[in-house]
mmCIF file of C-alpha atoms in Angstrom:
data_model
loop_
_atom_site.group_PDB
_atom_site.id
_atom_site.type_symbol
_atom_site.label_atom_id
_atom_site.label_comp_id
_atom_site.label_asym_id
_atom_site.label_seq_id
_atom_site.Cartn_x
_atom_site.Cartn_y
_atom_site.Cartn_z
ATOM 1 C CA UNK A 1 -49.274 -2.639 -8.097
ATOM 2 C CA UNK A 2 -52.425 -4.612 -8.266
ATOM 3 C CA UNK A 3 -52.184 -8.294 -7.597
ATOM 4 C CA UNK A 4 -49.804 -7.952 -6.038
ATOM 5 C CA UNK A 5 -51.123 -10.313 -1.896
ATOM 6 C CA UNK A 6 -48.660 -11.548 1.110
ATOM 7 C CA UNK A 7 -48.591 -15.311 1.296
ATOM 8 C CA UNK A 8 -46.637 -17.777 3.216
ATOM 9 C CA UNK A 9 -44.606 -19.596 1.159
ATOM 10 C CA UNK A 10 -42.815 -23.334 2.439
ATOM 11 C CA UNK A 11 -42.914 -26.452 0.975
ATOM 12 C CA UNK A 12 -40.829 -29.756 0.882
ATOM 13 C CA UNK A 13 -36.359 -29.068 -0.546
ATOM 14 C CA UNK A 14 -37.459 -29.580 -4.634
ATOM 15 C CA UNK A 15 -40.364 -27.777 -4.506
ATOM 16 C CA UNK A 16 -39.686 -23.934 -7.314
ATOM 17 C CA UNK A 17 -40.260 -20.552 -7.071
ATOM 18 C CA UNK A 18 -40.097 -17.727 -9.447
ATOM 19 C CA UNK A 19 -37.946 -15.002 -8.025
ATOM 20 C CA UNK A 20 -38.072 -10.832 -9.644
ATOM 21 C CA UNK A 21 -34.706 -9.651 -7.177
ATOM 22 C CA UNK A 22 -35.173 -6.158 -8.213
ATOM 23 C CA UNK A 23 -36.887 -6.617 -12.014
ATOM 24 C CA UNK A 24 -34.129 -9.728 -13.010
ATOM 25 C CA UNK A 25 -35.895 -13.202 -12.833
ATOM 26 C CA UNK A 26 -34.582 -16.002 -11.216
ATOM 27 C CA UNK A 27 -36.152 -19.392 -10.748
ATOM 28 C CA UNK A 28 -34.818 -21.780 -8.035
ATOM 29 C CA UNK A 29 -35.668 -24.533 -5.551
ATOM 30 C CA UNK A 30 -36.965 -24.143 -1.654
ATOM 31 C CA UNK A 31 -33.992 -26.105 -0.907
ATOM 32 C CA UNK A 32 -30.890 -23.681 -2.282
ATOM 33 C CA UNK A 33 -33.267 -20.805 -0.477
ATOM 34 C CA UNK A 34 -32.928 -22.615 2.497
ATOM 35 C CA UNK A 35 -29.477 -24.390 2.421
ATOM 36 C CA UNK A 36 -28.430 -21.770 4.868
ATOM 37 C CA UNK A 37 -29.472 -19.929 8.196
ATOM 38 C CA UNK A 38 -30.028 -16.524 6.369
ATOM 39 C CA UNK A 39 -33.442 -13.681 5.974
ATOM 40 C CA UNK A 40 -33.747 -16.102 2.898
ATOM 41 C CA UNK A 41 -34.030 -19.165 5.016
ATOM 42 C CA UNK A 42 -36.339 -17.329 6.761
ATOM 43 C CA UNK A 43 -38.495 -15.874 3.963
ATOM 44 C CA UNK A 44 -39.557 -19.933 2.279
ATOM 45 C CA UNK A 45 -39.351 -22.370 5.095
ATOM 46 C CA UNK A 46 -43.122 -20.620 5.944
ATOM 47 C CA UNK A 47 -42.097 -18.448 8.970
ATOM 48 C CA UNK A 48 -43.222 -14.911 7.128
ATOM 49 C CA UNK A 49 -44.458 -14.040 4.755
ATOM 50 C CA UNK A 50 -43.828 -12.355 0.835
ATOM 51 C CA UNK A 51 -45.126 -10.118 -0.835
ATOM 52 C CA UNK A 52 -45.617 -11.726 -5.102
ATOM 53 C CA UNK A 53 -47.212 -9.989 -7.407
ATOM 54 C CA UNK A 54 -50.384 -11.518 -9.906
ATOM 55 C CA UNK A 55 -48.355 -13.585 -11.987
ATOM 56 C CA UNK A 56 -46.596 -15.713 -8.707
ATOM 57 C CA UNK A 57 -42.962 -13.465 -8.868
ATOM 58 C CA UNK A 58 -42.007 -13.578 -5.565
ATOM 59 C CA UNK A 59 -41.090 -9.699 -5.515
ATOM 60 C CA UNK A 60 -37.791 -8.671 -4.108
ATOM 61 C CA UNK A 61 -36.653 -5.192 -3.923
ATOM 62 C CA UNK A 62 -33.143 -5.962 -3.845
ATOM 63 C CA UNK A 63 -30.412 -5.588 -6.784
ATOM 64 C CA UNK A 64 -30.710 -7.744 -8.999
ATOM 65 C CA UNK A 65 -27.188 -8.302 -9.897
ATOM 66 C CA UNK A 66 -25.273 -9.412 -7.277
ATOM 67 C CA UNK A 67 -28.905 -11.255 -5.710
ATOM 68 C CA UNK A 68 -27.705 -13.782 -8.586
ATOM 69 C CA UNK A 69 -24.016 -14.803 -7.765
ATOM 70 C CA UNK A 70 -25.627 -14.885 -3.653
ATOM 71 C CA UNK A 71 -27.571 -17.895 -5.114
ATOM 72 C CA UNK A 72 -25.171 -19.337 -6.647
ATOM 73 C CA UNK A 73 -22.682 -19.054 -3.445
ATOM 74 C CA UNK A 74 -26.143 -21.200 -1.523
ATOM 75 C CA UNK A 75 -26.393 -23.679 -4.178
ATOM 76 C CA UNK A 76 -21.998 -24.096 -4.335
ATOM 77 C CA UNK A 77 -20.735 -23.012 -1.248
ATOM 78 C CA UNK A 78 -18.459 -21.758 -3.289
ATOM 79 C CA UNK A 79 -18.628 -18.659 -6.062
ATOM 80 C CA UNK A 80 -15.695 -16.587 -8.079
ATOM 81 C CA UNK A 81 -15.144 -13.145 -6.385
ATOM 82 C CA UNK A 82 -15.788 -9.937 -8.893
ATOM 83 C CA UNK A 83 -12.727 -8.703 -10.328
ATOM 84 C CA UNK A 84 -14.422 -4.672 -9.581
ATOM 85 C CA UNK A 85 -13.726 -3.879 -6.308
ATOM 86 C CA UNK A 86 -17.397 -1.764 -6.885
ATOM 87 C CA UNK A 87 -19.162 -4.668 -7.859
ATOM 88 C CA UNK A 88 -17.056 -6.652 -4.512
ATOM 89 C CA UNK A 89 -18.379 -3.556 -2.608
ATOM 90 C CA UNK A 90 -21.654 -4.375 -4.013
ATOM 91 C CA UNK A 91 -22.043 -7.855 -3.261
ATOM 92 C CA UNK A 92 -20.360 -7.440 0.620
ATOM 93 C CA UNK A 93 -23.822 -5.091 0.537
ATOM 94 C CA UNK A 94 -26.563 -7.567 -0.522
ATOM 95 C CA UNK A 95 -24.976 -10.605 1.550
ATOM 96 C CA UNK A 96 -25.410 -8.570 5.049
ATOM 97 C CA UNK A 97 -28.618 -7.892 3.627
ATOM 98 C CA UNK A 98 -29.729 -10.861 3.597
ATOM 99 C CA UNK A 99 -27.248 -12.262 6.129
ATOM 100 C CA UNK A 100 -25.441 -14.393 4.369
ATOM 101 C CA UNK A 101 -22.143 -14.292 6.985
ATOM 102 C CA UNK A 102 -19.825 -17.300 5.090
ATOM 103 C CA UNK A 103 -19.901 -14.728 2.184
ATOM 104 C CA UNK A 104 -19.489 -11.695 3.767
ATOM 105 C CA UNK A 105 -16.264 -13.280 5.483
ATOM 106 C CA UNK A 106 -14.683 -13.915 2.292
ATOM 107 C CA UNK A 107 -16.661 -10.183 -0.016
ATOM 108 C CA UNK A 108 -14.676 -8.538 3.217
ATOM 109 C CA UNK A 109 -11.549 -10.055 2.957
ATOM 110 C CA UNK A 110 -10.782 -9.669 -0.956
ATOM 111 C CA UNK A 111 -11.521 -6.464 -0.081
ATOM 112 C CA UNK A 112 -8.677 -5.629 2.238
ATOM 113 C CA UNK A 113 -6.759 -7.598 0.529
ATOM 114 C CA UNK A 114 -7.472 -4.471 -3.062
ATOM 115 C CA UNK A 115 -7.302 -1.444 -0.516
ATOM 116 C CA UNK A 116 -3.815 -3.181 -0.017
ATOM 117 C CA UNK A 117 -2.086 -3.517 -3.119
ATOM 118 C CA UNK A 118 -3.897 -0.293 -4.118
ATOM 119 C CA UNK A 119 -2.417 1.827 -0.630
ATOM 120 C CA UNK A 120 1.186 1.665 -0.638
ATOM 121 C CA UNK A 121 2.302 0.467 2.921
ATOM 122 C CA UNK A 122 6.061 1.764 4.058
ATOM 123 C CA UNK A 123 6.897 1.471 7.486
ATOM 124 C CA UNK A 124 9.865 3.476 8.865
ATOM 125 C CA UNK A 125 11.036 2.928 11.929
ATOM 126 C CA UNK A 126 12.425 5.317 14.092
ATOM 127 C CA UNK A 127 16.577 4.503 16.054
ATOM 128 C CA UNK A 128 15.744 5.263 19.608
ATOM 129 C CA UNK A 129 19.303 3.646 20.723
ATOM 130 C CA UNK A 130 22.642 2.199 18.280
ATOM 131 C CA UNK A 131 21.584 -1.012 19.426
ATOM 132 C CA UNK A 132 19.137 -0.881 18.233
ATOM 133 C CA UNK A 133 19.610 0.606 14.829
ATOM 134 C CA UNK A 134 22.934 -2.162 14.790
ATOM 135 C CA UNK A 135 20.235 -5.227 15.671
ATOM 136 C CA UNK A 136 17.877 -3.381 12.169
ATOM 137 C CA UNK A 137 20.867 -3.665 9.438
ATOM 138 C CA UNK A 138 23.222 -6.872 10.638
ATOM 139 C CA UNK A 139 19.450 -9.186 10.648
ATOM 140 C CA UNK A 140 17.717 -7.426 7.450
ATOM 141 C CA UNK A 141 18.536 -9.165 3.685
ATOM 142 C CA UNK A 142 18.011 -5.742 1.224
ATOM 143 C CA UNK A 143 20.370 -2.832 1.586
ATOM 144 C CA UNK A 144 19.683 -0.433 4.369
ATOM 145 C CA UNK A 145 19.471 3.582 4.045
ATOM 146 C CA UNK A 146 20.143 5.381 6.574
ATOM 147 C CA UNK A 147 18.365 9.072 7.935
ATOM 148 C CA UNK A 148 19.896 10.857 10.874
ATOM 149 C CA UNK A 149 17.681 13.866 11.431
ATOM 150 C CA UNK A 150 18.290 16.272 14.279
ATOM 151 C CA UNK A 151 16.169 19.801 13.932
ATOM 152 C CA UNK A 152 16.595 20.814 17.464
ATOM 153 C CA UNK A 153 20.687 21.289 16.286
ATOM 154 C CA UNK A 154 19.514 23.545 13.513
ATOM 155 C CA UNK A 155 18.830 26.538 16.034
ATOM 156 C CA UNK A 156 22.614 27.298 14.371
ATOM 157 C CA UNK A 157 22.135 27.654 11.061
ATOM 158 C CA UNK A 158 23.821 30.088 9.073
ATOM 159 C CA UNK A 159 21.860 30.450 5.600
ATOM 160 C CA UNK A 160 18.586 31.416 5.047
ATOM 161 C CA UNK A 161 17.767 28.247 2.961
ATOM 162 C CA UNK A 162 18.567 25.873 5.734
ATOM 163 C CA UNK A 163 15.709 25.175 7.318
ATOM 164 C CA UNK A 164 14.088 24.650 3.895
ATOM 165 C CA UNK A 165 16.702 22.100 2.445
ATOM 166 C CA UNK A 166 16.909 20.272 6.232
ATOM 167 C CA UNK A 167 12.897 19.977 4.896
ATOM 168 C CA UNK A 168 13.942 18.801 1.055
ATOM 169 C CA UNK A 169 15.781 16.233 2.556
ATOM 170 C CA UNK A 170 13.056 14.705 4.737
ATOM 171 C CA UNK A 171 10.329 14.986 2.093
ATOM 172 C CA UNK A 172 13.564 13.572 -0.272
ATOM 173 C CA UNK A 173 13.366 9.985 1.971
ATOM 174 C CA UNK A 174 9.751 10.173 2.486
ATOM 175 C CA UNK A 175 9.768 9.894 -1.532
ATOM 176 C CA UNK A 176 12.081 7.223 -1.754
ATOM 177 C CA UNK A 177 10.740 5.191 0.999
ATOM 178 C CA UNK A 178 7.519 4.627 -0.630
ATOM 179 C CA UNK A 179 9.697 4.427 -4.018
ATOM 180 C CA UNK A 180 11.807 1.493 -3.320
ATOM 181 C CA UNK A 181 10.163 0.613 0.460
ATOM 182 C CA UNK A 182 10.030 -3.277 -0.938
ATOM 183 C CA UNK A 183 13.736 -3.347 -1.381
ATOM 184 C CA UNK A 184 14.682 -1.177 1.161
ATOM 185 C CA UNK A 185 15.661 -0.688 4.400
ATOM 186 C CA UNK A 186 14.539 3.258 5.638
ATOM 187 C CA UNK A 187 15.609 3.847 8.859
ATOM 188 C CA UNK A 188 14.956 7.378 10.463
ATOM 189 C CA UNK A 189 17.462 7.922 12.659
ATOM 190 C CA UNK A 190 16.154 11.156 15.190
ATOM 191 C CA UNK A 191 17.936 10.739 18.479
ATOM 192 C CA UNK A 192 22.086 10.160 16.856
ATOM 193 C CA UNK A 193 24.418 12.487 17.640
ATOM 194 C CA UNK A 194 25.402 16.249 17.286
ATOM 195 C CA UNK A 195 24.700 15.631 12.739
ATOM 196 C CA UNK A 196 21.568 17.432 12.034
ATOM 197 C CA UNK A 197 21.144 15.859 8.316
ATOM 198 C CA UNK A 198 23.560 12.495 7.366
ATOM 199 C CA UNK A 199 22.407 10.030 4.910
ATOM 200 C CA UNK A 200 24.268 6.201 5.776
ATOM 201 C CA UNK A 201 23.778 3.556 3.077
ATOM 202 C CA UNK A 202 24.798 -0.197 4.068
ATOM 203 C CA UNK A 203 25.416 -2.786 1.651
ATOM 204 C CA UNK A 204 25.431 -6.513 3.724
ATOM 205 C CA UNK A 205 25.224 -4.806 6.687
ATOM 206 C CA UNK A 206 28.421 -3.211 5.655
ATOM 207 C CA UNK A 207 28.600 1.206 5.609
ATOM 208 C CA UNK A 208 29.499 2.022 1.757
ATOM 209 C CA UNK A 209 28.985 5.152 1.519
ATOM 210 C CA UNK A 210 27.607 8.517 3.080
ATOM 211 C CA UNK A 211 26.383 11.879 2.318
ATOM 212 C CA UNK A 212 26.777 14.779 5.333
ATOM 213 C CA UNK A 213 24.192 17.628 4.257
ATOM 214 C CA UNK A 214 26.084 20.324 6.130
ATOM 215 C CA UNK A 215 28.994 22.558 6.094
ATOM 216 C CA UNK A 216 30.978 24.830 8.190
ATOM 217 C CA UNK A 217 30.557 28.892 6.693
ATOM 218 C CA UNK A 218 32.677 30.941 8.751
ATOM 219 C CA UNK A 219 31.497 34.161 9.820
ATOM 220 C CA UNK A 220 33.218 37.082 11.443
ATOM 221 C CA UNK A 221 32.872 35.953 14.767
ATOM 222 C CA UNK A 222 32.794 32.595 15.268
ATOM 223 C CA UNK A 223 31.914 29.473 12.437
ATOM 224 C CA UNK A 224 28.316 28.473 11.912
ATOM 225 C CA UNK A 225 26.678 25.085 10.496
ATOM 226 C CA UNK A 226 24.797 25.239 6.928
ATOM 227 C CA UNK A 227 22.892 22.648 5.658
ATOM 228 C CA UNK A 228 22.278 21.780 2.743
ATOM 229 C CA UNK A 229 20.617 19.927 -0.224
ATOM 230 C CA UNK A 230 23.005 17.400 -2.483
ATOM 231 C CA UNK A 231 20.201 15.532 -4.331
ATOM 232 C CA UNK A 232 22.125 14.127 -6.733
ATOM 233 C CA UNK A 233 24.398 12.712 -4.350
ATOM 234 C CA UNK A 234 21.790 11.462 -2.417
ATOM 235 C CA UNK A 235 20.154 9.672 -5.393
ATOM 236 C CA UNK A 236 23.636 8.229 -6.754
ATOM 237 C CA UNK A 237 24.134 6.984 -3.625
ATOM 238 C CA UNK A 238 20.499 5.299 -2.736
ATOM 239 C CA UNK A 239 21.137 3.960 -7.165
ATOM 240 C CA UNK A 240 24.148 2.171 -5.880
ATOM 241 C CA UNK A 241 23.149 0.670 -2.627
ATOM 242 C CA UNK A 242 20.049 -1.377 -4.514
ATOM 243 C CA UNK A 243 23.088 -2.892 -6.716
ATOM 244 C CA UNK A 244 23.548 -4.949 -3.257
ATOM 245 C CA UNK A 245 20.282 -7.009 -3.343
ATOM 246 C CA UNK A 246 21.712 -10.089 -4.545
ATOM 247 C CA UNK A 247 22.589 -11.607 -0.617
ATOM 248 C CA UNK A 248 25.042 -13.737 -1.862
ATOM 249 C CA UNK A 249 27.203 -12.386 -3.789
ATOM 250 C CA UNK A 250 28.418 -7.736 -3.553
ATOM 251 C CA UNK A 251 27.755 -5.407 -7.082
ATOM 252 C CA UNK A 252 29.827 -6.118 -9.902
ATOM 253 C CA UNK A 253 33.023 -4.604 -9.351
ATOM 254 C CA UNK A 254 33.097 -3.305 -12.843
ATOM 255 C CA UNK A 255 28.982 -1.427 -12.822
ATOM 256 C CA UNK A 256 30.516 0.122 -9.577
ATOM 257 C CA UNK A 257 33.389 1.975 -11.134
ATOM 258 C CA UNK A 258 31.778 3.078 -13.970
ATOM 259 C CA UNK A 259 28.845 4.090 -10.886
ATOM 260 C CA UNK A 260 31.055 5.432 -7.809
ATOM 261 C CA UNK A 261 31.645 9.558 -8.833
ATOM 262 C CA UNK A 262 29.813 10.233 -11.273
ATOM 263 C CA UNK A 263 26.405 13.023 -11.248
ATOM 264 C CA UNK A 264 22.408 11.902 -11.563
ATOM 265 C CA UNK A 265 22.415 14.321 -13.949
ATOM 266 C CA UNK A 266 19.776 13.711 -17.082
ATOM 267 C CA UNK A 267 19.508 16.636 -19.389
ATOM 268 C CA UNK A 268 20.626 19.441 -16.640
ATOM 269 C CA UNK A 269 18.492 18.478 -13.711
ATOM 270 C CA UNK A 270 18.057 15.531 -11.664
ATOM 271 C CA UNK A 271 17.073 12.004 -12.240
ATOM 272 C CA UNK A 272 13.013 11.507 -12.530
ATOM 273 C CA UNK A 273 10.879 8.651 -10.977
ATOM 274 C CA UNK A 274 11.784 7.378 -14.255
ATOM 275 C CA UNK A 275 15.627 7.302 -14.720
ATOM 276 C CA UNK A 276 15.703 5.671 -10.910
ATOM 277 C CA UNK A 277 14.152 2.778 -12.796
ATOM 278 C CA UNK A 278 16.844 1.908 -14.603
ATOM 279 C CA UNK A 279 20.416 2.015 -11.312
ATOM 280 C CA UNK A 280 22.358 -0.036 -13.933
ATOM 281 C CA UNK A 281 22.192 3.143 -16.199
ATOM 282 C CA UNK A 282 25.240 4.713 -16.198
ATOM 283 C CA UNK A 283 25.589 6.422 -20.051
ATOM 284 C CA UNK A 284 22.472 8.489 -17.837
ATOM 285 C CA UNK A 285 25.781 9.483 -15.664
ATOM 286 C CA UNK A 286 27.701 13.040 -15.952
ATOM 287 C CA UNK A 287 31.207 13.135 -14.524
ATOM 288 C CA UNK A 288 31.469 15.436 -11.853
#
């Protein structure tokens, strides 16, 4: 563009300068631009040349939208960060370019928090000893669901779908762990006893239910172990253990009586995720 030239701009803090940042126009003082130790201080304290057009606008080939936020931060030392993750990322990029380190730190912290909110964090402890298991159950205020799962014990499975059923139990455990990780402590025992697959449910530190996923089948020469997948029963006991969330009192006796001994079948199928939200919905349950 004709009329462009490179100049060294300096002056007292009250001197105003005109900025054209990617087509967005700003009018501010040298004092604001040099308030913090950033690239802008180097540009407007006479240490380096800047590009201006024929009308005296300082040309900066960067995105103008986040620059307004950066300018407000330089003026006041604080600014409201964008709600949008995309806008926050753009502000972080521009803050890094202008070397506004304190704003970079705030943006990175906000982005990390948003990422954690969007991505569920579910930590499932693996039991390595019975003592560790007892300590976990005794020291948590949450109900507990434990899956004992020893795949190496599955070599005696009798039916062809035993391996599939074992995997379905593990998949259901992972699904429930993600769904209720804020309300229930999920524990996986991969050492345990000689059992292949067994679910245990604890409330207030005491075992309240157990669902064994193996059965004995007698063949012509010897007995064999078969792995099963009692999905409805597992759903039922998981919902029942939620009644122990209140640490100060036990579950309602009438509600326990209403739910115990029922299968969670909805419309002929197993309970869906939406149905599981209403763990007191006895009307959704059908007696065995």
